[in-house]
Amino acid sequence: MPFAPELRTHSQKVCTLYKKAMRQLEAYYVARFVVRYHQVQLRNEFDKNACVCDPKEQRRLLWLGEYELFRKQNPLPPAKFARSIGLGGGVAYQRVVQPPDWILDYWHPLEKAHFPEYFRKRESRKCEYITKWHSEVLY
């Protein structure tokens, strides 16, 4: 894959930094009230610099924030959400597999008898799909 520059705005980068810092605080502290106290302090630090308009100063503050986050990094990484996608993913990511539709063709007739309306409609839709496919592909 060719190299592509990061196409994110400054505000997106700041939001990502804020979110990572919040998760880092949750990883550090166990007691919920202690976590909340530090989260309020962190939000106050971000709000202090919200009105900075100079792009150089914005980049400098972003770099300082990323450096401080790296410096205060917890040796134990923040908790992952069970169904998260990202790098490494959660433990339950894609755990429940959705079976393909053709599996229903192999059901026994006694199993299909439990859902007569569904299979009647399904067969009619399959016939419509096949005739449509024949009309588009073969002609």
XYZ file of N, CA, C and O in Angstrom:
556
model
N 0.844 -1.177 0.000
C 0.000 0.000 0.000
C 0.888 1.239 0.000
O 1.793 1.367 0.820
N 0.658 2.156 -0.899
C 1.497 3.351 -0.955
C 1.271 4.235 0.267
O 0.234 4.194 0.904
N 2.285 5.042 0.534
C 2.221 5.942 1.680
C 1.165 7.009 1.443
O 1.121 7.637 0.399
N 0.301 7.195 2.421
C -0.729 8.233 2.341
C -0.604 9.121 3.564
O -0.542 8.629 4.694
N -0.544 10.432 3.380
C -0.442 11.313 4.551
C -1.715 11.268 5.389
O -2.787 10.926 4.888
N -1.563 11.602 6.637
C -2.705 11.594 7.543
C -3.601 12.784 7.228
O -3.174 13.926 7.292
N -4.829 12.510 6.835
C -5.753 13.561 6.446
C -6.791 13.761 7.540
O -7.951 13.399 7.397
N -6.332 14.317 8.649
C -7.244 14.614 9.744
C -7.057 16.059 10.147
O -5.948 16.586 10.130
N -8.145 16.676 10.532
C -8.069 18.066 10.957
C -7.447 18.152 12.345
O -7.326 17.147 13.055
N -7.091 19.351 12.705
C -6.491 19.561 14.028
C -7.487 19.190 15.133
O -7.112 18.555 16.129
N -8.744 19.561 14.940
C -9.739 19.258 15.979
C -9.940 17.746 16.126
O -10.153 17.258 17.240
N -9.836 16.991 15.027
C -9.946 15.531 15.128
C -8.768 14.955 15.913
O -8.940 14.037 16.724
N -7.591 15.510 15.670
C -6.409 15.043 16.408
C -6.538 15.357 17.896
O -6.173 14.542 18.743
N -7.060 16.538 18.206
C -7.236 16.919 19.613
C -8.273 16.016 20.276
O -8.083 15.569 21.415
N -9.360 15.727 19.560
C -10.385 14.833 20.126
C -9.819 13.444 20.381
O -10.132 12.802 21.392
N -8.985 12.947 19.465
C -8.363 11.642 19.650
C -7.449 11.656 20.867
O -7.440 10.715 21.664
N -6.660 12.720 20.996
C -5.776 12.847 22.155
C -6.584 12.879 23.452
O -6.234 12.211 24.429
N -7.676 13.618 23.448
C -8.530 13.712 24.641
C -9.095 12.341 25.009
O -9.075 11.935 26.175
N -9.562 11.624 24.022
C -10.151 10.310 24.275
C -9.108 9.328 24.810
O -9.363 8.563 25.740
N -7.911 9.356 24.215
C -6.842 8.472 24.694
C -6.457 8.815 26.130
O -6.205 7.917 26.946
N -6.406 10.109 26.437
C -6.056 10.529 27.795
C -7.125 10.081 28.789
O -6.802 9.644 29.907
N -8.385 10.175 28.391
C -9.473 9.722 29.273
C -9.363 8.221 29.545
O -9.515 7.766 30.676
N -9.104 7.450 28.493
C -8.964 5.998 28.680
C -7.749 5.661 29.544
O -7.773 4.709 30.317
N -6.696 6.441 29.392
C -5.500 6.223 30.196
C -5.790 6.463 31.676
O -5.332 5.725 32.541
N -6.590 7.501 31.958
C -6.974 7.764 33.346
C -7.809 6.616 33.904
O -7.638 6.227 35.072
N -8.700 6.078 33.086
C -9.521 4.949 33.547
C -8.659 3.730 33.832
O -8.978 2.931 34.713
N -7.553 3.577 33.099
C -6.660 2.439 33.327
C -5.834 2.623 34.606
O -5.462 1.648 35.244
N -5.540 3.867 34.947
C -4.707 4.139 36.123
C -5.446 3.945 37.430
O -4.914 3.379 38.376
N -6.649 4.459 37.525
C -7.354 4.510 38.795
C -8.511 3.521 38.827
O -9.208 3.340 37.841
N -8.721 2.920 39.982
C -9.789 1.941 40.135
C -11.067 2.601 40.638
O -12.150 2.346 40.118
N -10.932 3.464 41.630
C -12.109 4.093 42.232
C -12.728 5.084 41.247
O -12.040 5.937 40.688
N -14.020 4.979 41.071
C -14.715 5.807 40.084
C -14.655 7.293 40.418
O -14.499 8.125 39.533
N -14.756 7.648 41.698
C -14.739 9.063 42.064
C -13.353 9.670 41.845
O -13.235 10.843 41.514
N -12.292 8.876 41.985
C -10.942 9.375 41.725
C -10.752 9.584 40.223
O -10.194 10.599 39.791
N -11.254 8.650 39.437
C -11.175 8.776 37.976
C -11.910 10.023 37.537
O -11.406 10.819 36.724
N -13.080 10.246 38.076
C -13.885 11.404 37.681
C -13.190 12.709 38.040
O -13.208 13.667 37.256
N -12.545 12.756 39.190
C -11.827 13.953 39.605
C -10.730 14.288 38.590
O -10.594 15.431 38.143
N -9.945 13.289 38.212
C -8.862 13.519 37.265
C -9.398 13.825 35.862
O -8.775 14.587 35.111
N -10.534 13.249 35.492
C -11.134 13.563 34.201
C -11.585 15.018 34.134
O -11.436 15.674 33.105
N -12.124 15.524 35.237
C -12.544 16.930 35.280
C -11.322 17.836 35.162
O -11.351 18.852 34.449
N -10.232 17.474 35.814
C -9.003 18.259 35.695
C -8.474 18.241 34.265
O -8.031 19.267 33.747
N -8.520 17.067 33.639
C -8.065 16.956 32.254
C -8.921 17.810 31.328
O -8.398 18.526 30.460
N -10.216 17.770 31.516
C -11.109 18.589 30.689
C -10.820 20.077 30.876
O -10.846 20.847 29.913
N -10.510 20.467 32.096
C -10.159 21.856 32.374
C -8.900 22.257 31.609
O -8.830 23.368 31.060
N -7.897 21.376 31.550
C -6.673 21.666 30.801
C -6.969 21.851 29.313
O -6.415 22.731 28.667
N -7.838 21.013 28.765
C -8.196 21.140 27.348
C -8.995 22.416 27.104
O -8.816 23.080 26.078
N -9.879 22.751 28.029
C -10.705 23.960 27.860
C -9.879 25.239 27.950
O -10.226 26.248 27.337
N -8.795 25.230 28.718
C -7.937 26.408 28.822
C -7.364 26.799 27.462
O -7.191 27.969 27.170
N -7.053 25.805 26.650
C -6.399 26.055 25.363
C -7.367 26.015 24.191
O -6.926 25.949 23.042
N -8.646 26.028 24.441
C -9.635 25.930 23.359
C -9.669 27.179 22.492
O -10.024 27.112 21.314
N -9.297 28.337 23.041
C -9.403 29.594 22.298
C -8.120 29.978 21.570
O -8.049 31.065 21.000
N -7.120 29.108 21.567
C -5.862 29.414 20.874
C -6.119 29.380 19.371
O -6.653 28.404 18.832
N -5.743 30.461 18.672
C -6.024 30.577 17.235
C -4.782 30.422 16.361
O -4.900 30.152 15.167
N -3.614 30.593 16.937
C -2.378 30.513 16.168
C -2.081 29.051 15.810
O -1.955 28.206 16.709
N -1.945 28.724 14.509
C -1.712 27.320 14.120
C -0.420 26.735 14.692
O -0.383 25.563 15.063
N 0.635 27.557 14.779
C 1.895 27.047 15.346
C 1.718 26.682 16.817
O 2.196 25.651 17.268
N 1.026 27.548 17.523
C 0.790 27.292 18.951
C -0.118 26.073 19.137
O 0.086 25.266 20.043
N -1.108 25.918 18.254
C -1.982 24.744 18.320
C -1.179 23.458 18.133
O -1.358 22.482 18.874
N -0.303 23.454 17.119
C 0.524 22.263 16.867
C 1.449 21.985 18.043
O 1.668 20.832 18.421
N 2.017 23.057 18.618
C 2.910 22.889 19.765
C 2.169 22.285 20.956
O 2.649 21.350 21.604
N 0.957 22.792 21.219
C 0.160 22.268 22.333
C -0.239 20.813 22.086
O -0.243 19.993 23.018
N -0.574 20.492 20.842
C -0.925 19.106 20.509
C 0.273 18.193 20.735
O 0.148 17.117 21.328
N 1.454 18.642 20.285
C 2.651 17.841 20.474
C 2.947 17.655 21.956
O 3.301 16.552 22.393
N 2.810 18.731 22.741
C 3.040 18.627 24.186
C 2.059 17.661 24.843
O 2.429 16.885 25.732
N 0.812 17.713 24.414
C -0.183 16.801 24.963
C 0.124 15.352 24.638
O 0.018 14.465 25.500
N 0.525 15.090 23.384
C 0.879 13.720 23.003
C 2.118 13.243 23.755
O 2.200 12.082 24.166
N 3.086 14.151 23.934
C 4.298 13.798 24.676
C 3.969 13.481 26.132
O 4.462 12.499 26.687
N 3.137 14.308 26.736
C 2.763 14.073 28.137
C 1.985 12.771 28.290
O 2.181 12.023 29.249
N 1.097 12.482 27.324
C 0.359 11.215 27.361
C 1.327 10.039 27.261
O 1.193 9.049 27.983
N 2.329 10.157 26.389
C 3.313 9.088 26.249
C 4.141 8.935 27.515
O 4.434 7.830 27.957
N 4.529 10.070 28.111
C 5.370 10.052 29.301
C 4.645 9.436 30.493
O 5.246 8.729 31.304
N 3.347 9.691 30.614
C 2.566 9.188 31.746
C 1.811 7.910 31.403
O 0.841 7.562 32.058
N 2.285 7.231 30.398
C 1.601 6.032 29.925
C 1.613 4.930 30.983
O 2.622 4.689 31.642
N 0.488 4.265 31.112
C 0.350 3.173 32.070
C 0.968 1.915 31.468
O 0.744 1.609 30.303
N 1.767 1.156 32.238
C 2.328 -0.082 31.693
C 1.248 -1.102 31.319
O 1.435 -1.892 30.405
N 0.143 -1.077 32.030
C -0.985 -1.928 31.658
C -1.889 -1.128 30.735
O -2.383 -0.071 31.119
N -2.113 -1.610 29.521
C -2.906 -0.815 28.574
C -4.348 -0.667 29.038
O -4.846 -1.478 29.827
N -5.027 0.374 28.543
C -6.436 0.552 28.909
C -7.270 -0.642 28.468
O -6.911 -1.363 27.535
N -8.383 -0.843 29.142
C -9.266 -1.967 28.838
C -9.833 -1.823 27.433
O -10.141 -0.727 26.979
N -9.955 -2.953 26.751
C -10.574 -2.955 25.432
C -12.046 -3.324 25.595
O -12.400 -4.106 26.472
N -12.860 -2.779 24.728
C -14.260 -3.149 24.742
C -14.405 -4.487 24.019
O -13.695 -4.762 23.051
N -15.316 -5.290 24.488
C -15.419 -6.661 23.991
C -15.653 -6.733 22.485
O -15.069 -7.552 21.796
N -16.489 -5.867 21.936
C -16.812 -5.945 20.518
C -16.087 -4.901 19.663
O -16.484 -4.634 18.544
N -15.011 -4.311 20.199
C -14.317 -3.272 19.446
C -13.588 -3.856 18.251
O -13.121 -4.994 18.274
N -13.465 -3.051 17.208
C -12.871 -3.521 15.964
C -11.375 -3.254 15.963
O -10.582 -4.123 15.867
N -10.909 -2.105 16.063
C -9.551 -1.599 16.013
C -8.408 -2.597 15.982
O -8.577 -3.773 15.711
N -7.219 -2.111 16.234
C -6.013 -2.918 16.214
C -6.085 -3.945 17.336
O -6.197 -3.597 18.490
N -6.018 -5.192 17.002
C -6.115 -6.226 18.020
C -7.541 -6.632 18.308
O -7.822 -7.792 18.554
N -8.456 -5.689 18.263
C -9.865 -5.977 18.468
C -10.182 -6.472 19.866
O -9.300 -6.755 20.663
N -11.448 -6.564 20.142
C -11.885 -7.077 21.426
C -12.006 -8.591 21.386
O -11.901 -9.216 20.331
N -12.242 -9.190 22.536
C -12.293 -10.643 22.612
C -13.545 -11.212 21.952
O -13.570 -12.381 21.583
N -14.584 -10.389 21.794
C -15.825 -10.890 21.204
C -16.051 -10.369 19.789
O -17.130 -10.534 19.243
N -15.024 -9.752 19.175
C -15.186 -9.210 17.823
C -15.393 -10.352 16.834
O -14.594 -11.271 16.763
N -16.468 -10.305 16.119
C -16.878 -11.303 15.123
C -16.996 -12.703 15.722
O -16.714 -13.705 15.074
N -17.388 -12.791 16.970
C -17.546 -14.096 17.599
C -18.796 -14.800 17.091
O -18.787 -16.001 16.839
N -19.887 -14.066 16.936
C -21.126 -14.653 16.445
C -21.118 -14.561 14.927
O -21.155 -13.481 14.349
N -21.036 -15.692 14.282
C -20.969 -15.738 12.829
C -22.382 -15.822 12.271
O -23.191 -16.643 12.717
N -22.685 -14.982 11.299
C -23.983 -15.036 10.640
C -23.906 -16.079 9.520
O -23.124 -15.918 8.582
N -24.678 -17.145 9.608
C -24.587 -18.180 8.569
C -25.136 -17.657 7.242
O -26.060 -16.852 7.212
N -24.570 -18.107 6.129
C -25.074 -17.668 4.823
C -26.468 -18.213 4.545
O -26.922 -19.190 5.159
N -27.131 -17.583 3.606
C -28.529 -17.920 3.311
C -28.691 -19.338 2.767
O -29.701 -19.994 3.017
N -27.711 -19.844 2.020
C -27.863 -21.156 1.392
C -27.938 -22.292 2.406
O -28.346 -23.406 2.073
N -27.585 -22.037 3.653
C -27.689 -23.067 4.696
C -29.142 -23.517 4.857
O -29.425 -24.688 5.122
N -30.083 -22.581 4.663
C -31.500 -22.918 4.827
C -31.977 -23.923 3.778
O -32.968 -24.616 3.988
N -31.287 -24.010 2.650
C -31.670 -24.988 1.629
C -31.449 -26.421 2.099
O -32.060 -27.353 1.575
N -30.570 -26.608 3.063
C -30.251 -27.945 3.549
C -31.048 -28.353 4.787
O -30.767 -29.396 5.369
N -31.993 -27.524 5.189
C -32.849 -27.909 6.303
C -33.714 -29.095 5.895
O -34.147 -29.212 4.745
N -34.017 -29.942 6.858
C -34.904 -31.076 6.627
C -36.338 -30.544 6.475
O -36.705 -29.544 7.094
N -37.182 -31.207 5.646
C -38.558 -30.742 5.481
C -39.342 -30.626 6.787
O -40.214 -29.765 6.911
N -39.033 -31.479 7.759
C -39.722 -31.369 9.048
C -39.307 -30.095 9.785
O -40.110 -29.503 10.508
N -38.062 -29.678 9.604
C -37.617 -28.426 10.208
C -38.285 -27.238 9.518
O -38.690 -26.274 10.158
N -38.403 -27.312 8.195
C -39.046 -26.243 7.429
C -40.531 -26.141 7.744
O -41.130 -25.075 7.613
N -41.131 -27.258 8.173
C -42.568 -27.262 8.459
C -42.926 -26.368 9.649
O -44.069 -25.950 9.779
N -41.949 -26.053 10.478
C -42.203 -25.163 11.611
C -42.432 -23.713 11.171
O -43.053 -22.933 11.888
N -41.917 -23.348 9.991
C -42.018 -21.976 9.486
C -42.555 -21.988 8.058
O -41.849 -21.605 7.109
N -43.806 -22.419 7.855
C -44.301 -22.589 6.481
C -44.398 -21.277 5.698
O -44.036 -21.236 4.511
N -44.874 -20.207 6.322
C -45.026 -18.933 5.607
C -43.672 -18.384 5.179
O -43.511 -17.887 4.059
N -42.708 -18.458 6.058
C -41.380 -17.934 5.749
C -40.777 -18.664 4.553
O -40.276 -18.037 3.615
N -40.834 -20.007 4.566
C -40.210 -20.762 3.485
C -40.996 -20.647 2.182
O -40.411 -20.711 1.100
N -42.308 -20.464 2.266
C -43.102 -20.238 1.053
C -42.673 -18.924 0.388
O -42.421 -18.863 -0.812
N -42.566 -17.879 1.204
C -42.144 -16.574 0.683
C -40.698 -16.637 0.180
O -40.359 -16.066 -0.846
N -39.856 -17.364 0.892
C -38.454 -17.488 0.499
C -38.319 -18.191 -0.840
O -37.538 -17.767 -1.708
N -39.085 -19.245 -1.046
C -39.027 -19.960 -2.330
C -39.496 -19.081 -3.482
O -38.913 -19.088 -4.565
N -40.561 -18.296 -3.240
C -41.037 -17.417 -4.310
C -39.995 -16.338 -4.627
O -39.766 -16.016 -5.799
N -39.339 -15.810 -3.626
C -38.305 -14.799 -3.853
C -37.086 -15.400 -4.549
O -36.455 -14.761 -5.382
N -36.749 -16.640 -4.217
C -35.643 -17.307 -4.904
C -35.956 -17.480 -6.382
O -35.096 -17.252 -7.238
N -37.188 -17.859 -6.691
C -37.589 -18.033 -8.102
C -37.530 -16.692 -8.836
O -37.045 -16.624 -9.977
N -38.001 -15.633 -8.199
C -37.931 -14.299 -8.807
C -36.478 -13.901 -9.055
O -36.151 -13.365 -10.119
N -35.613 -14.172 -8.102
C -34.211 -13.810 -8.239
C -33.560 -14.574 -9.386
O -32.807 -14.008 -10.181
N -33.869 -15.864 -9.495
C -33.271 -16.687 -10.551
C -33.741 -16.233 -11.930
O -32.944 -16.114 -12.862
N -35.045 -15.940 -12.068
C -35.534 -15.459 -13.373
C -34.927 -14.100 -13.710
O -34.570 -13.849 -14.869
N -34.777 -13.235 -12.729
C -34.156 -11.933 -12.972
C -32.699 -12.112 -13.374
O -32.204 -11.456 -14.293
N -32.001 -13.008 -12.726
C -30.604 -13.269 -13.053
C -30.475 -13.802 -14.481
O -29.594 -13.392 -15.233
N -31.363 -14.743 -14.839
C -31.333 -15.291 -16.203
C -31.569 -14.201 -17.231
O -30.928 -14.167 -18.294
N -32.527 -13.294 -16.960
C -32.833 -12.242 -17.918
C -31.661 -11.246 -18.054
O -31.439 -10.712 -19.135
N -30.927 -10.990 -16.976
C -29.837 -10.025 -17.037
C -28.552 -10.631 -17.571
O -27.850 -9.998 -18.360
N -28.229 -11.846 -17.194
C -26.933 -12.428 -17.539
C -26.955 -13.145 -18.882
O -26.061 -12.983 -19.701
N -27.983 -13.923 -19.116
C -28.003 -14.742 -20.321
C -28.437 -14.001 -21.561
O -28.150 -14.441 -22.675
N -29.104 -12.895 -21.432
C -29.587 -12.197 -22.633
C -29.005 -10.834 -22.769
O -28.603 -10.142 -21.981
